């Protein structure tokens, strides 16, 4: 009997060489796409990590600056409880202008703030408990009219003529509360602070005549008495630069008859720091034969932040030179009069500024102090 071989039907044959090459090529292309997609995702994740770390450090720096009047290194931020641990991605480098960040891998990072704001340009709020008689209201996310509006306590006039109450004689800081958006039963307004002096304002308190309307400022600590309200800055929005106008906050107003441009009487009543609440010391930090280094400390024992200071130190036979952090106003045979520079001006209430240093020539010992008196504060 003749042996039969199984038929080789077309459906049972294997892949040809061309087909296998096509399959291998397609798989290679797919593998390449997957590799580049994963690499791109890793790069994006790394960038997001660095950006988040920058924001965390910036927030901690602004909070520390608001409390102490200057920026800090990472160890100080950790000690103050503003960072859980030192950053593994960035190093903080302090300088006369403030601080800047350097990535640990050597790639340039965004500079830190030097004017009291975060690098993103947004203020960093410091939520604190408020006294029982005051309230703090956050800014609304939209300017839409409120769903309910309290009726004014007295009949509102159809228009309120624009007016600004001048502050007390000798003051050159003024304020205005002006409506920028109005509807039938209410309005939103901006509070502006104008600083016409040559000194930086680091805190403000204003009194606003309600004119029978309900006024609720946001981003401010506010109390009400009679027909007026008194509002003061929070920790991050008290600064108004010399010769500048700032809009640190706004307000929601309830009542009818308001139009865009309507202004409420506003007066700046910010208390002035007292010279008697401020003290200074000049101490030798290092000494050697014929010279040494000294550090000036400004201690603010009052309850108002300082935005400027002037002190006089007496050296006797010692000559001071190369002051850092202070401007030399005048020199005499034995005395030197110093005033702040932009980055050493602010001294928080109950705080101390210790960034002013100098070299000295003469006979001295470490820990020795020189007479120092406070001439002027603002």
mmCIF file of C-alpha atoms in Angstrom:
data_model
loop_
_atom_site.group_PDB
_atom_site.id
_atom_site.type_symbol
_atom_site.label_atom_id
_atom_site.label_comp_id
_atom_site.label_asym_id
_atom_site.label_seq_id
_atom_site.Cartn_x
_atom_site.Cartn_y
_atom_site.Cartn_z
ATOM 1 C CA UNK A 1 0.000 0.000 0.000
ATOM 2 C CA UNK A 2 1.334 3.442 -0.922
ATOM 3 C CA UNK A 3 1.859 5.825 2.088
ATOM 4 C CA UNK A 4 -0.162 9.079 1.881
ATOM 5 C CA UNK A 5 1.408 12.412 2.960
ATOM 6 C CA UNK A 6 -0.710 15.111 4.579
ATOM 7 C CA UNK A 7 -1.658 17.890 2.218
ATOM 8 C CA UNK A 8 -0.013 21.275 2.611
ATOM 9 C CA UNK A 9 -3.004 23.557 2.457
ATOM 10 C CA UNK A 10 -2.354 27.278 2.086
ATOM 11 C CA UNK A 11 -3.722 27.905 5.606
ATOM 12 C CA UNK A 12 -1.016 25.725 7.203
ATOM 13 C CA UNK A 13 2.061 27.360 5.743
ATOM 14 C CA UNK A 14 4.406 29.546 7.941
ATOM 15 C CA UNK A 15 5.300 33.258 7.685
ATOM 16 C CA UNK A 16 7.458 34.296 4.805
ATOM 17 C CA UNK A 17 10.708 36.202 5.412
ATOM 18 C CA UNK A 18 9.155 39.458 4.162
ATOM 19 C CA UNK A 19 6.196 39.128 6.535
ATOM 20 C CA UNK A 20 8.482 38.506 9.509
ATOM 21 C CA UNK A 21 10.580 41.581 8.631
ATOM 22 C CA UNK A 22 7.429 43.717 8.436
ATOM 23 C CA UNK A 23 6.264 42.475 11.881
ATOM 24 C CA UNK A 24 9.688 43.102 13.436
ATOM 25 C CA UNK A 25 9.799 46.620 11.951
ATOM 26 C CA UNK A 26 6.341 47.478 13.313
ATOM 27 C CA UNK A 27 7.252 46.171 16.783
ATOM 28 C CA UNK A 28 10.443 48.254 16.738
ATOM 29 C CA UNK A 29 8.497 51.409 15.895
ATOM 30 C CA UNK A 30 5.987 50.746 18.697
ATOM 31 C CA UNK A 31 8.809 50.106 21.190
ATOM 32 C CA UNK A 32 10.482 53.418 20.213
ATOM 33 C CA UNK A 33 7.233 55.337 20.732
ATOM 34 C CA UNK A 34 6.735 53.781 24.174
ATOM 35 C CA UNK A 35 10.317 54.577 25.265
ATOM 36 C CA UNK A 36 10.068 58.243 24.230
ATOM 37 C CA UNK A 37 6.628 58.602 25.820
ATOM 38 C CA UNK A 38 7.913 57.230 29.128
ATOM 39 C CA UNK A 39 10.991 59.468 28.965
ATOM 40 C CA UNK A 40 8.803 62.525 28.340
ATOM 41 C CA UNK A 41 6.583 61.610 31.283
ATOM 42 C CA UNK A 42 9.625 61.268 33.528
ATOM 43 C CA UNK A 43 10.902 64.712 32.441
ATOM 44 C CA UNK A 44 7.523 66.293 33.168
ATOM 45 C CA UNK A 45 7.374 64.619 36.582
ATOM 46 C CA UNK A 46 10.875 65.880 37.406
ATOM 47 C CA UNK A 47 9.990 69.430 36.346
ATOM 48 C CA UNK A 48 6.823 69.316 38.449
ATOM 49 C CA UNK A 49 8.823 68.153 41.488
ATOM 50 C CA UNK A 50 11.300 71.032 41.154
ATOM 51 C CA UNK A 51 8.492 73.568 40.666
ATOM 52 C CA UNK A 52 6.618 72.293 43.731
ATOM 53 C CA UNK A 53 9.814 72.434 45.802
ATOM 54 C CA UNK A 54 10.446 76.017 44.671
ATOM 55 C CA UNK A 55 6.920 77.051 45.673
ATOM 56 C CA UNK A 56 7.316 75.399 49.094
ATOM 57 C CA UNK A 57 10.582 77.250 49.792
ATOM 58 C CA UNK A 58 9.170 80.558 48.499
ATOM 59 C CA UNK A 59 6.117 80.229 50.763
ATOM 60 C CA UNK A 60 8.324 79.475 53.782
ATOM 61 C CA UNK A 61 10.634 82.419 52.971
ATOM 62 C CA UNK A 62 7.745 84.919 52.735
ATOM 63 C CA UNK A 63 6.288 83.675 56.026
ATOM 64 C CA UNK A 64 9.708 83.968 57.740
ATOM 65 C CA UNK A 65 10.282 87.437 56.257
ATOM 66 C CA UNK A 66 6.874 88.605 57.477
ATOM 67 C CA UNK A 67 7.716 87.464 61.021
ATOM 68 C CA UNK A 68 11.389 88.490 61.211
ATOM 69 C CA UNK A 69 11.947 91.209 58.605
ATOM 70 C CA UNK A 70 14.503 89.258 56.553
ATOM 71 C CA UNK A 71 14.943 86.023 54.629
ATOM 72 C CA UNK A 72 16.596 82.895 56.031
ATOM 73 C CA UNK A 73 18.683 79.884 55.080
ATOM 74 C CA UNK A 74 17.212 76.373 55.032
ATOM 75 C CA UNK A 75 18.309 75.492 58.574
ATOM 76 C CA UNK A 76 16.553 78.583 59.950
ATOM 77 C CA UNK A 77 13.390 77.743 57.993
ATOM 78 C CA UNK A 78 13.419 74.218 59.438
ATOM 79 C CA UNK A 79 14.074 75.514 62.975
ATOM 80 C CA UNK A 80 11.158 77.964 62.599
ATOM 81 C CA UNK A 81 8.878 75.077 61.614
ATOM 82 C CA UNK A 82 8.234 76.481 58.130
ATOM 83 C CA UNK A 83 9.965 73.557 56.376
ATOM 84 C CA UNK A 84 9.808 69.939 57.516
ATOM 85 C CA UNK A 85 13.355 69.308 56.338
ATOM 86 C CA UNK A 86 16.036 70.886 54.184
ATOM 87 C CA UNK A 87 15.339 70.602 50.461
ATOM 88 C CA UNK A 88 17.142 67.864 48.525
ATOM 89 C CA UNK A 89 16.421 69.624 45.220
ATOM 90 C CA UNK A 90 17.438 73.247 45.906
ATOM 91 C CA UNK A 91 19.958 75.230 47.927
ATOM 92 C CA UNK A 92 19.023 78.670 49.331
ATOM 93 C CA UNK A 93 21.645 81.372 48.762
ATOM 94 C CA UNK A 94 21.198 84.601 50.768
ATOM 95 C CA UNK A 95 22.394 87.904 49.337
ATOM 96 C CA UNK A 96 21.953 91.639 49.952
ATOM 97 C CA UNK A 97 18.894 91.740 47.685
ATOM 98 C CA UNK A 98 17.125 88.859 49.475
ATOM 99 C CA UNK A 99 17.762 85.296 48.369
ATOM 100 C CA UNK A 100 17.856 83.072 45.297
ATOM 101 C CA UNK A 101 17.523 79.332 44.692
ATOM 102 C CA UNK A 102 20.150 77.056 43.126
ATOM 103 C CA UNK A 103 19.199 73.581 41.984
ATOM 104 C CA UNK A 104 21.219 70.825 43.610
ATOM 105 C CA UNK A 105 22.028 69.408 40.180
ATOM 106 C CA UNK A 106 23.642 72.693 39.119
ATOM 107 C CA UNK A 107 20.864 73.798 36.746
ATOM 108 C CA UNK A 108 19.784 77.438 37.231
ATOM 109 C CA UNK A 109 16.595 77.898 39.250
ATOM 110 C CA UNK A 110 14.166 80.804 39.534
ATOM 111 C CA UNK A 111 15.411 83.644 41.706
ATOM 112 C CA UNK A 112 13.718 84.128 45.039
ATOM 113 C CA UNK A 113 11.720 87.178 45.951
ATOM 114 C CA UNK A 114 13.421 90.385 47.033
ATOM 115 C CA UNK A 115 10.375 92.636 47.418
ATOM 116 C CA UNK A 116 8.139 90.698 49.778
ATOM 117 C CA UNK A 117 6.350 88.611 47.158
ATOM 118 C CA UNK A 118 6.791 85.051 46.046
ATOM 119 C CA UNK A 119 8.554 84.322 42.745
ATOM 120 C CA UNK A 120 5.163 83.780 41.132
ATOM 121 C CA UNK A 121 4.160 87.317 42.073
ATOM 122 C CA UNK A 122 1.417 86.195 44.442
ATOM 123 C CA UNK A 123 1.365 87.123 48.144
ATOM 124 C CA UNK A 124 1.523 84.321 50.650
ATOM 125 C CA UNK A 125 -1.173 84.525 53.319
ATOM 126 C CA UNK A 126 -0.308 83.848 56.972
ATOM 127 C CA UNK A 127 -3.434 82.702 58.713
ATOM 128 C CA UNK A 128 -3.426 83.562 62.378
ATOM 129 C CA UNK A 129 -5.999 83.647 65.097
ATOM 130 C CA UNK A 130 -7.680 87.064 65.315
ATOM 131 C CA UNK A 131 -8.856 88.936 68.429
ATOM 132 C CA UNK A 132 -12.428 88.279 69.445
ATOM 133 C CA UNK A 133 -13.523 91.774 68.402
ATOM 134 C CA UNK A 134 -12.081 91.560 64.882
ATOM 135 C CA UNK A 135 -12.755 89.510 61.756
ATOM 136 C CA UNK A 136 -10.645 88.564 58.764
ATOM 137 C CA UNK A 137 -12.373 87.939 55.451
ATOM 138 C CA UNK A 138 -10.723 86.264 52.455
ATOM 139 C CA UNK A 139 -11.115 87.824 49.017
ATOM 140 C CA UNK A 140 -13.999 86.340 46.974
ATOM 141 C CA UNK A 141 -13.003 84.200 44.020
ATOM 142 C CA UNK A 142 -15.435 86.050 41.752
ATOM 143 C CA UNK A 143 -16.976 89.507 41.714
ATOM 144 C CA UNK A 144 -20.502 88.292 41.052
ATOM 145 C CA UNK A 145 -23.252 90.073 42.966
ATOM 146 C CA UNK A 146 -24.153 88.411 46.292
ATOM 147 C CA UNK A 147 -27.275 86.319 46.329
ATOM 148 C CA UNK A 148 -28.584 88.147 49.401
ATOM 149 C CA UNK A 149 -27.874 91.680 50.482
ATOM 150 C CA UNK A 150 -28.455 93.261 53.862
ATOM 151 C CA UNK A 151 -30.407 96.484 53.696
ATOM 152 C CA UNK A 152 -28.449 99.617 54.659
ATOM 153 C CA UNK A 153 -28.959 100.768 58.231
ATOM 154 C CA UNK A 154 -29.971 104.236 57.035
ATOM 155 C CA UNK A 155 -31.402 105.514 53.791
ATOM 156 C CA UNK A 156 -28.553 105.634 51.275
ATOM 157 C CA UNK A 157 -28.150 108.735 49.134
ATOM 158 C CA UNK A 158 -28.535 108.252 45.414
ATOM 159 C CA UNK A 159 -24.899 109.286 44.943
ATOM 160 C CA UNK A 160 -21.957 109.746 47.258
ATOM 161 C CA UNK A 161 -19.608 112.468 46.035
ATOM 162 C CA UNK A 162 -16.014 111.250 45.730
ATOM 163 C CA UNK A 163 -14.061 112.381 48.747
ATOM 164 C CA UNK A 164 -10.913 111.430 50.618
ATOM 165 C CA UNK A 165 -10.271 112.598 54.157
ATOM 166 C CA UNK A 166 -6.730 113.922 54.529
ATOM 167 C CA UNK A 167 -4.688 112.257 57.268
ATOM 168 C CA UNK A 168 -3.317 114.110 60.246
ATOM 169 C CA UNK A 169 -0.886 116.963 59.675
ATOM 170 C CA UNK A 170 2.644 115.829 58.957
ATOM 171 C CA UNK A 171 1.546 112.528 57.385
ATOM 172 C CA UNK A 172 1.960 111.872 53.666
ATOM 173 C CA UNK A 173 0.200 108.515 53.491
ATOM 174 C CA UNK A 174 -3.397 108.637 52.232
ATOM 175 C CA UNK A 175 -6.115 106.143 51.369
ATOM 176 C CA UNK A 176 -9.280 105.830 49.284
ATOM 177 C CA UNK A 177 -12.086 103.258 49.011
ATOM 178 C CA UNK A 178 -13.514 103.516 45.487
ATOM 179 C CA UNK A 179 -16.246 101.468 43.766
ATOM 180 C CA UNK A 180 -15.097 99.666 40.623
ATOM 181 C CA UNK A 181 -18.196 97.509 40.042
ATOM 182 C CA UNK A 182 -21.825 98.210 41.009
ATOM 183 C CA UNK A 183 -25.278 96.636 40.690
ATOM 184 C CA UNK A 184 -28.763 97.424 42.042
ATOM 185 C CA UNK A 185 -28.188 96.193 45.590
ATOM 186 C CA UNK A 186 -24.453 96.458 46.132
ATOM 187 C CA UNK A 187 -20.959 96.980 44.801
ATOM 188 C CA UNK A 188 -17.319 95.951 44.991
ATOM 189 C CA UNK A 189 -14.619 98.501 45.814
ATOM 190 C CA UNK A 190 -10.824 98.748 45.954
ATOM 191 C CA UNK A 191 -8.855 100.174 48.882
ATOM 192 C CA UNK A 192 -5.781 102.088 47.717
ATOM 193 C CA UNK A 193 -2.919 103.318 49.913
ATOM 194 C CA UNK A 194 -0.710 106.121 48.553
ATOM 195 C CA UNK A 195 2.715 106.607 50.137
ATOM 196 C CA UNK A 196 4.141 110.016 49.225
ATOM 197 C CA UNK A 197 7.044 109.753 51.652
ATOM 198 C CA UNK A 198 10.591 108.563 51.031
ATOM 199 C CA UNK A 199 10.177 105.748 53.592
ATOM 200 C CA UNK A 200 8.666 102.328 52.965
ATOM 201 C CA UNK A 201 5.353 101.650 54.741
ATOM 202 C CA UNK A 202 5.321 98.166 56.288
ATOM 203 C CA UNK A 203 1.926 98.360 58.051
ATOM 204 C CA UNK A 204 -1.260 100.380 57.663
ATOM 205 C CA UNK A 205 -4.472 101.067 59.587
ATOM 206 C CA UNK A 206 -7.364 102.963 57.964
ATOM 207 C CA UNK A 207 -10.752 104.222 59.143
ATOM 208 C CA UNK A 208 -13.601 104.263 56.602
ATOM 209 C CA UNK A 209 -16.925 106.116 57.006
ATOM 210 C CA UNK A 210 -19.655 103.627 56.046
ATOM 211 C CA UNK A 211 -22.153 106.332 55.043
ATOM 212 C CA UNK A 212 -24.936 103.953 56.095
ATOM 213 C CA UNK A 213 -23.770 101.111 53.849
ATOM 214 C CA UNK A 214 -22.615 97.648 54.867
ATOM 215 C CA UNK A 215 -18.869 97.403 54.079
ATOM 216 C CA UNK A 216 -16.995 94.093 54.411
ATOM 217 C CA UNK A 217 -13.289 94.318 53.492
ATOM 218 C CA UNK A 218 -11.415 91.167 52.526
ATOM 219 C CA UNK A 219 -7.716 90.443 53.125
ATOM 220 C CA UNK A 220 -7.799 92.729 56.166
ATOM 221 C CA UNK A 221 -8.464 92.619 59.886
ATOM 222 C CA UNK A 222 -11.585 94.710 60.490
ATOM 223 C CA UNK A 223 -13.630 95.987 63.406
ATOM 224 C CA UNK A 224 -16.749 98.183 63.410
ATOM 225 C CA UNK A 225 -17.627 101.076 65.680
ATOM 226 C CA UNK A 226 -20.582 103.413 65.187
ATOM 227 C CA UNK A 227 -20.767 104.638 61.623
ATOM 228 C CA UNK A 228 -17.226 103.615 60.623
ATOM 229 C CA UNK A 229 -15.008 100.564 60.262
ATOM 230 C CA UNK A 230 -11.296 100.226 61.056
ATOM 231 C CA UNK A 231 -9.194 97.887 58.885
ATOM 232 C CA UNK A 232 -5.533 96.903 59.113
ATOM 233 C CA UNK A 233 -3.193 94.828 56.944
ATOM 234 C CA UNK A 234 -2.488 91.127 57.238
ATOM 235 C CA UNK A 235 1.073 89.811 57.508
ATOM 236 C CA UNK A 236 1.683 89.828 53.745
ATOM 237 C CA UNK A 237 -0.046 92.982 52.389
ATOM 238 C CA UNK A 238 1.206 95.800 54.618
ATOM 239 C CA UNK A 239 4.038 97.060 52.400
ATOM 240 C CA UNK A 240 3.718 100.221 50.280
ATOM 241 C CA UNK A 241 6.929 101.338 48.614
ATOM 242 C CA UNK A 242 8.090 105.006 48.784
ATOM 243 C CA UNK A 243 6.329 107.204 46.225
ATOM 244 C CA UNK A 244 3.974 104.386 45.212
ATOM 245 C CA UNK A 245 0.265 103.563 45.355
ATOM 246 C CA UNK A 246 -0.774 100.032 46.312
ATOM 247 C CA UNK A 247 -4.125 98.247 46.298
ATOM 248 C CA UNK A 248 -3.662 95.764 49.134
ATOM 249 C CA UNK A 249 -7.321 94.814 49.493
ATOM 250 C CA UNK A 250 -10.922 95.526 48.513
ATOM 251 C CA UNK A 251 -14.393 95.336 49.975
ATOM 252 C CA UNK A 252 -17.934 94.120 49.294
ATOM 253 C CA UNK A 253 -20.564 96.832 49.838
ATOM 254 C CA UNK A 254 -24.287 96.221 50.386
ATOM 255 C CA UNK A 255 -26.878 98.892 49.646
ATOM 256 C CA UNK A 256 -28.432 100.652 46.668
ATOM 257 C CA UNK A 257 -27.571 103.851 44.831
ATOM 258 C CA UNK A 258 -23.897 103.102 44.211
ATOM 259 C CA UNK A 259 -22.130 103.778 40.924
ATOM 260 C CA UNK A 260 -18.661 103.091 39.550
ATOM 261 C CA UNK A 261 -16.316 105.769 40.892
ATOM 262 C CA UNK A 262 -18.202 106.341 44.150
ATOM 263 C CA UNK A 263 -15.667 106.928 46.941
ATOM 264 C CA UNK A 264 -16.066 106.606 50.707
ATOM 265 C CA UNK A 265 -14.278 108.895 53.182
ATOM 266 C CA UNK A 266 -11.042 107.178 54.268
ATOM 267 C CA UNK A 267 -8.302 108.278 56.679
ATOM 268 C CA UNK A 268 -4.949 106.644 57.481
ATOM 269 C CA UNK A 269 -4.603 106.286 61.260
ATOM 270 C CA UNK A 270 -1.505 104.076 61.350
ATOM 271 C CA UNK A 271 0.240 104.598 64.699
ATOM 272 C CA UNK A 272 3.845 105.780 64.577
ATOM 273 C CA UNK A 273 6.563 103.638 66.203
ATOM 274 C CA UNK A 274 8.196 105.226 69.248
ATOM 275 C CA UNK A 275 11.939 105.786 69.566
ATOM 276 C CA UNK A 276 11.668 104.674 73.196
ATOM 277 C CA UNK A 277 10.478 101.215 72.052
ATOM 278 C CA UNK A 278 13.630 100.607 69.982
ATOM 279 C CA UNK A 279 17.141 99.838 71.201
ATOM 280 C CA UNK A 280 20.470 99.197 69.483
ATOM 281 C CA UNK A 281 23.775 97.545 70.350
ATOM 282 C CA UNK A 282 27.110 97.439 68.549
ATOM 283 C CA UNK A 283 29.134 94.376 69.542
ATOM 284 C CA UNK A 284 32.572 93.065 68.556
ATOM 285 C CA UNK A 285 32.100 89.647 66.942
ATOM 286 C CA UNK A 286 35.764 88.997 66.120
ATOM 287 C CA UNK A 287 38.951 90.622 67.360
ATOM 288 C CA UNK A 288 42.626 90.421 66.491
ATOM 289 C CA UNK A 289 45.710 92.507 67.088
ATOM 290 C CA UNK A 290 44.817 96.021 65.944
ATOM 291 C CA UNK A 291 41.316 95.367 64.599
ATOM 292 C CA UNK A 292 38.164 93.288 64.398
ATOM 293 C CA UNK A 293 34.612 92.993 63.099
ATOM 294 C CA UNK A 294 31.450 94.458 64.646
ATOM 295 C CA UNK A 295 27.718 93.786 64.264
ATOM 296 C CA UNK A 296 24.849 96.245 64.824
ATOM 297 C CA UNK A 297 21.611 94.887 66.310
ATOM 298 C CA UNK A 298 18.319 96.841 66.157
ATOM 299 C CA UNK A 299 15.790 95.521 68.706
ATOM 300 C CA UNK A 300 12.115 96.498 68.259
ATOM 301 C CA UNK A 301 10.422 96.111 71.640
ATOM 302 C CA UNK A 302 7.187 97.788 70.530
ATOM 303 C CA UNK A 303 4.060 96.377 68.904
ATOM 304 C CA UNK A 304 4.535 98.220 65.587
ATOM 305 C CA UNK A 305 6.834 97.100 62.764
ATOM 306 C CA UNK A 306 9.633 99.445 61.719
ATOM 307 C CA UNK A 307 10.135 100.503 58.113
ATOM 308 C CA UNK A 308 13.097 102.801 58.765
ATOM 309 C CA UNK A 309 15.630 103.618 61.486
ATOM 310 C CA UNK A 310 18.561 105.904 62.242
ATOM 311 C CA UNK A 311 21.124 105.230 64.989
ATOM 312 C CA UNK A 312 24.326 106.848 66.281
ATOM 313 C CA UNK A 313 27.284 104.783 67.497
ATOM 314 C CA UNK A 314 30.292 106.016 69.434
ATOM 315 C CA UNK A 315 33.652 104.396 68.788
ATOM 316 C CA UNK A 316 36.074 106.592 70.714
ATOM 317 C CA UNK A 317 39.542 105.709 69.470
ATOM 318 C CA UNK A 318 38.102 102.920 67.278
ATOM 319 C CA UNK A 319 37.586 103.585 63.561
ATOM 320 C CA UNK A 320 34.726 101.815 61.779
ATOM 321 C CA UNK A 321 34.922 101.104 58.051
ATOM 322 C CA UNK A 322 33.164 99.244 55.223
ATOM 323 C CA UNK A 323 29.636 99.184 56.641
ATOM 324 C CA UNK A 324 27.394 96.507 55.081
ATOM 325 C CA UNK A 325 23.604 96.895 55.353
ATOM 326 C CA UNK A 326 23.618 100.533 56.489
ATOM 327 C CA UNK A 327 24.058 103.969 54.931
ATOM 328 C CA UNK A 328 26.520 106.303 56.653
ATOM 329 C CA UNK A 329 24.677 109.595 57.178
ATOM 330 C CA UNK A 330 27.491 111.442 58.939
ATOM 331 C CA UNK A 331 30.794 110.876 60.715
ATOM 332 C CA UNK A 332 32.468 112.859 63.478
ATOM 333 C CA UNK A 333 35.641 112.576 65.526
ATOM 334 C CA UNK A 334 34.198 109.756 67.614
ATOM 335 C CA UNK A 335 30.664 109.047 66.299
ATOM 336 C CA UNK A 336 28.986 107.605 63.193
ATOM 337 C CA UNK A 337 25.305 108.119 62.275
ATOM 338 C CA UNK A 338 23.765 105.246 60.311
ATOM 339 C CA UNK A 339 20.417 104.634 58.614
ATOM 340 C CA UNK A 340 18.841 101.573 57.063
ATOM 341 C CA UNK A 341 19.251 100.207 53.560
ATOM 342 C CA UNK A 342 16.349 98.641 51.630
ATOM 343 C CA UNK A 343 17.079 95.098 52.775
ATOM 344 C CA UNK A 344 17.713 95.986 56.442
ATOM 345 C CA UNK A 345 14.913 98.539 56.918
ATOM 346 C CA UNK A 346 12.116 96.292 58.196
ATOM 347 C CA UNK A 347 12.175 95.194 61.817
ATOM 348 C CA UNK A 348 9.115 93.229 62.916
ATOM 349 C CA UNK A 349 7.297 94.069 66.140
ATOM 350 C CA UNK A 350 9.126 92.257 68.921
ATOM 351 C CA UNK A 351 11.890 91.337 66.462
ATOM 352 C CA UNK A 352 15.564 92.097 65.925
ATOM 353 C CA UNK A 353 17.596 93.110 62.858
ATOM 354 C CA UNK A 354 21.197 91.842 62.959
ATOM 355 C CA UNK A 355 22.336 92.127 59.341
ATOM 356 C CA UNK A 356 24.453 95.305 59.629
ATOM 357 C CA UNK A 357 28.213 94.668 59.972
ATOM 358 C CA UNK A 358 31.477 96.575 59.649
ATOM 359 C CA UNK A 359 35.205 96.247 60.076
ATOM 360 C CA UNK A 360 37.014 98.169 62.782
ATOM 361 C CA UNK A 361 40.527 99.343 63.499
ATOM 362 C CA UNK A 362 41.718 99.696 67.095
ATOM 363 C CA UNK A 363 42.221 97.737 70.269
ATOM 364 C CA UNK A 364 39.191 95.584 71.129
ATOM 365 C CA UNK A 365 38.079 92.209 72.442
ATOM 366 C CA UNK A 366 35.357 89.797 71.296
ATOM 367 C CA UNK A 367 32.061 90.556 73.044
ATOM 368 C CA UNK A 368 32.961 94.185 73.709
ATOM 369 C CA UNK A 369 30.135 96.679 73.044
ATOM 370 C CA UNK A 370 30.180 100.320 71.944
ATOM 371 C CA UNK A 371 27.629 103.005 72.961
ATOM 372 C CA UNK A 372 24.668 103.131 70.570
ATOM 373 C CA UNK A 373 21.541 105.337 70.605
ATOM 374 C CA UNK A 374 18.395 105.355 68.437
ATOM 375 C CA UNK A 375 17.872 108.719 66.725
ATOM 376 C CA UNK A 376 14.743 108.151 64.616
ATOM 377 C CA UNK A 377 12.311 105.376 63.623
ATOM 378 C CA UNK A 378 9.374 105.115 61.235
#
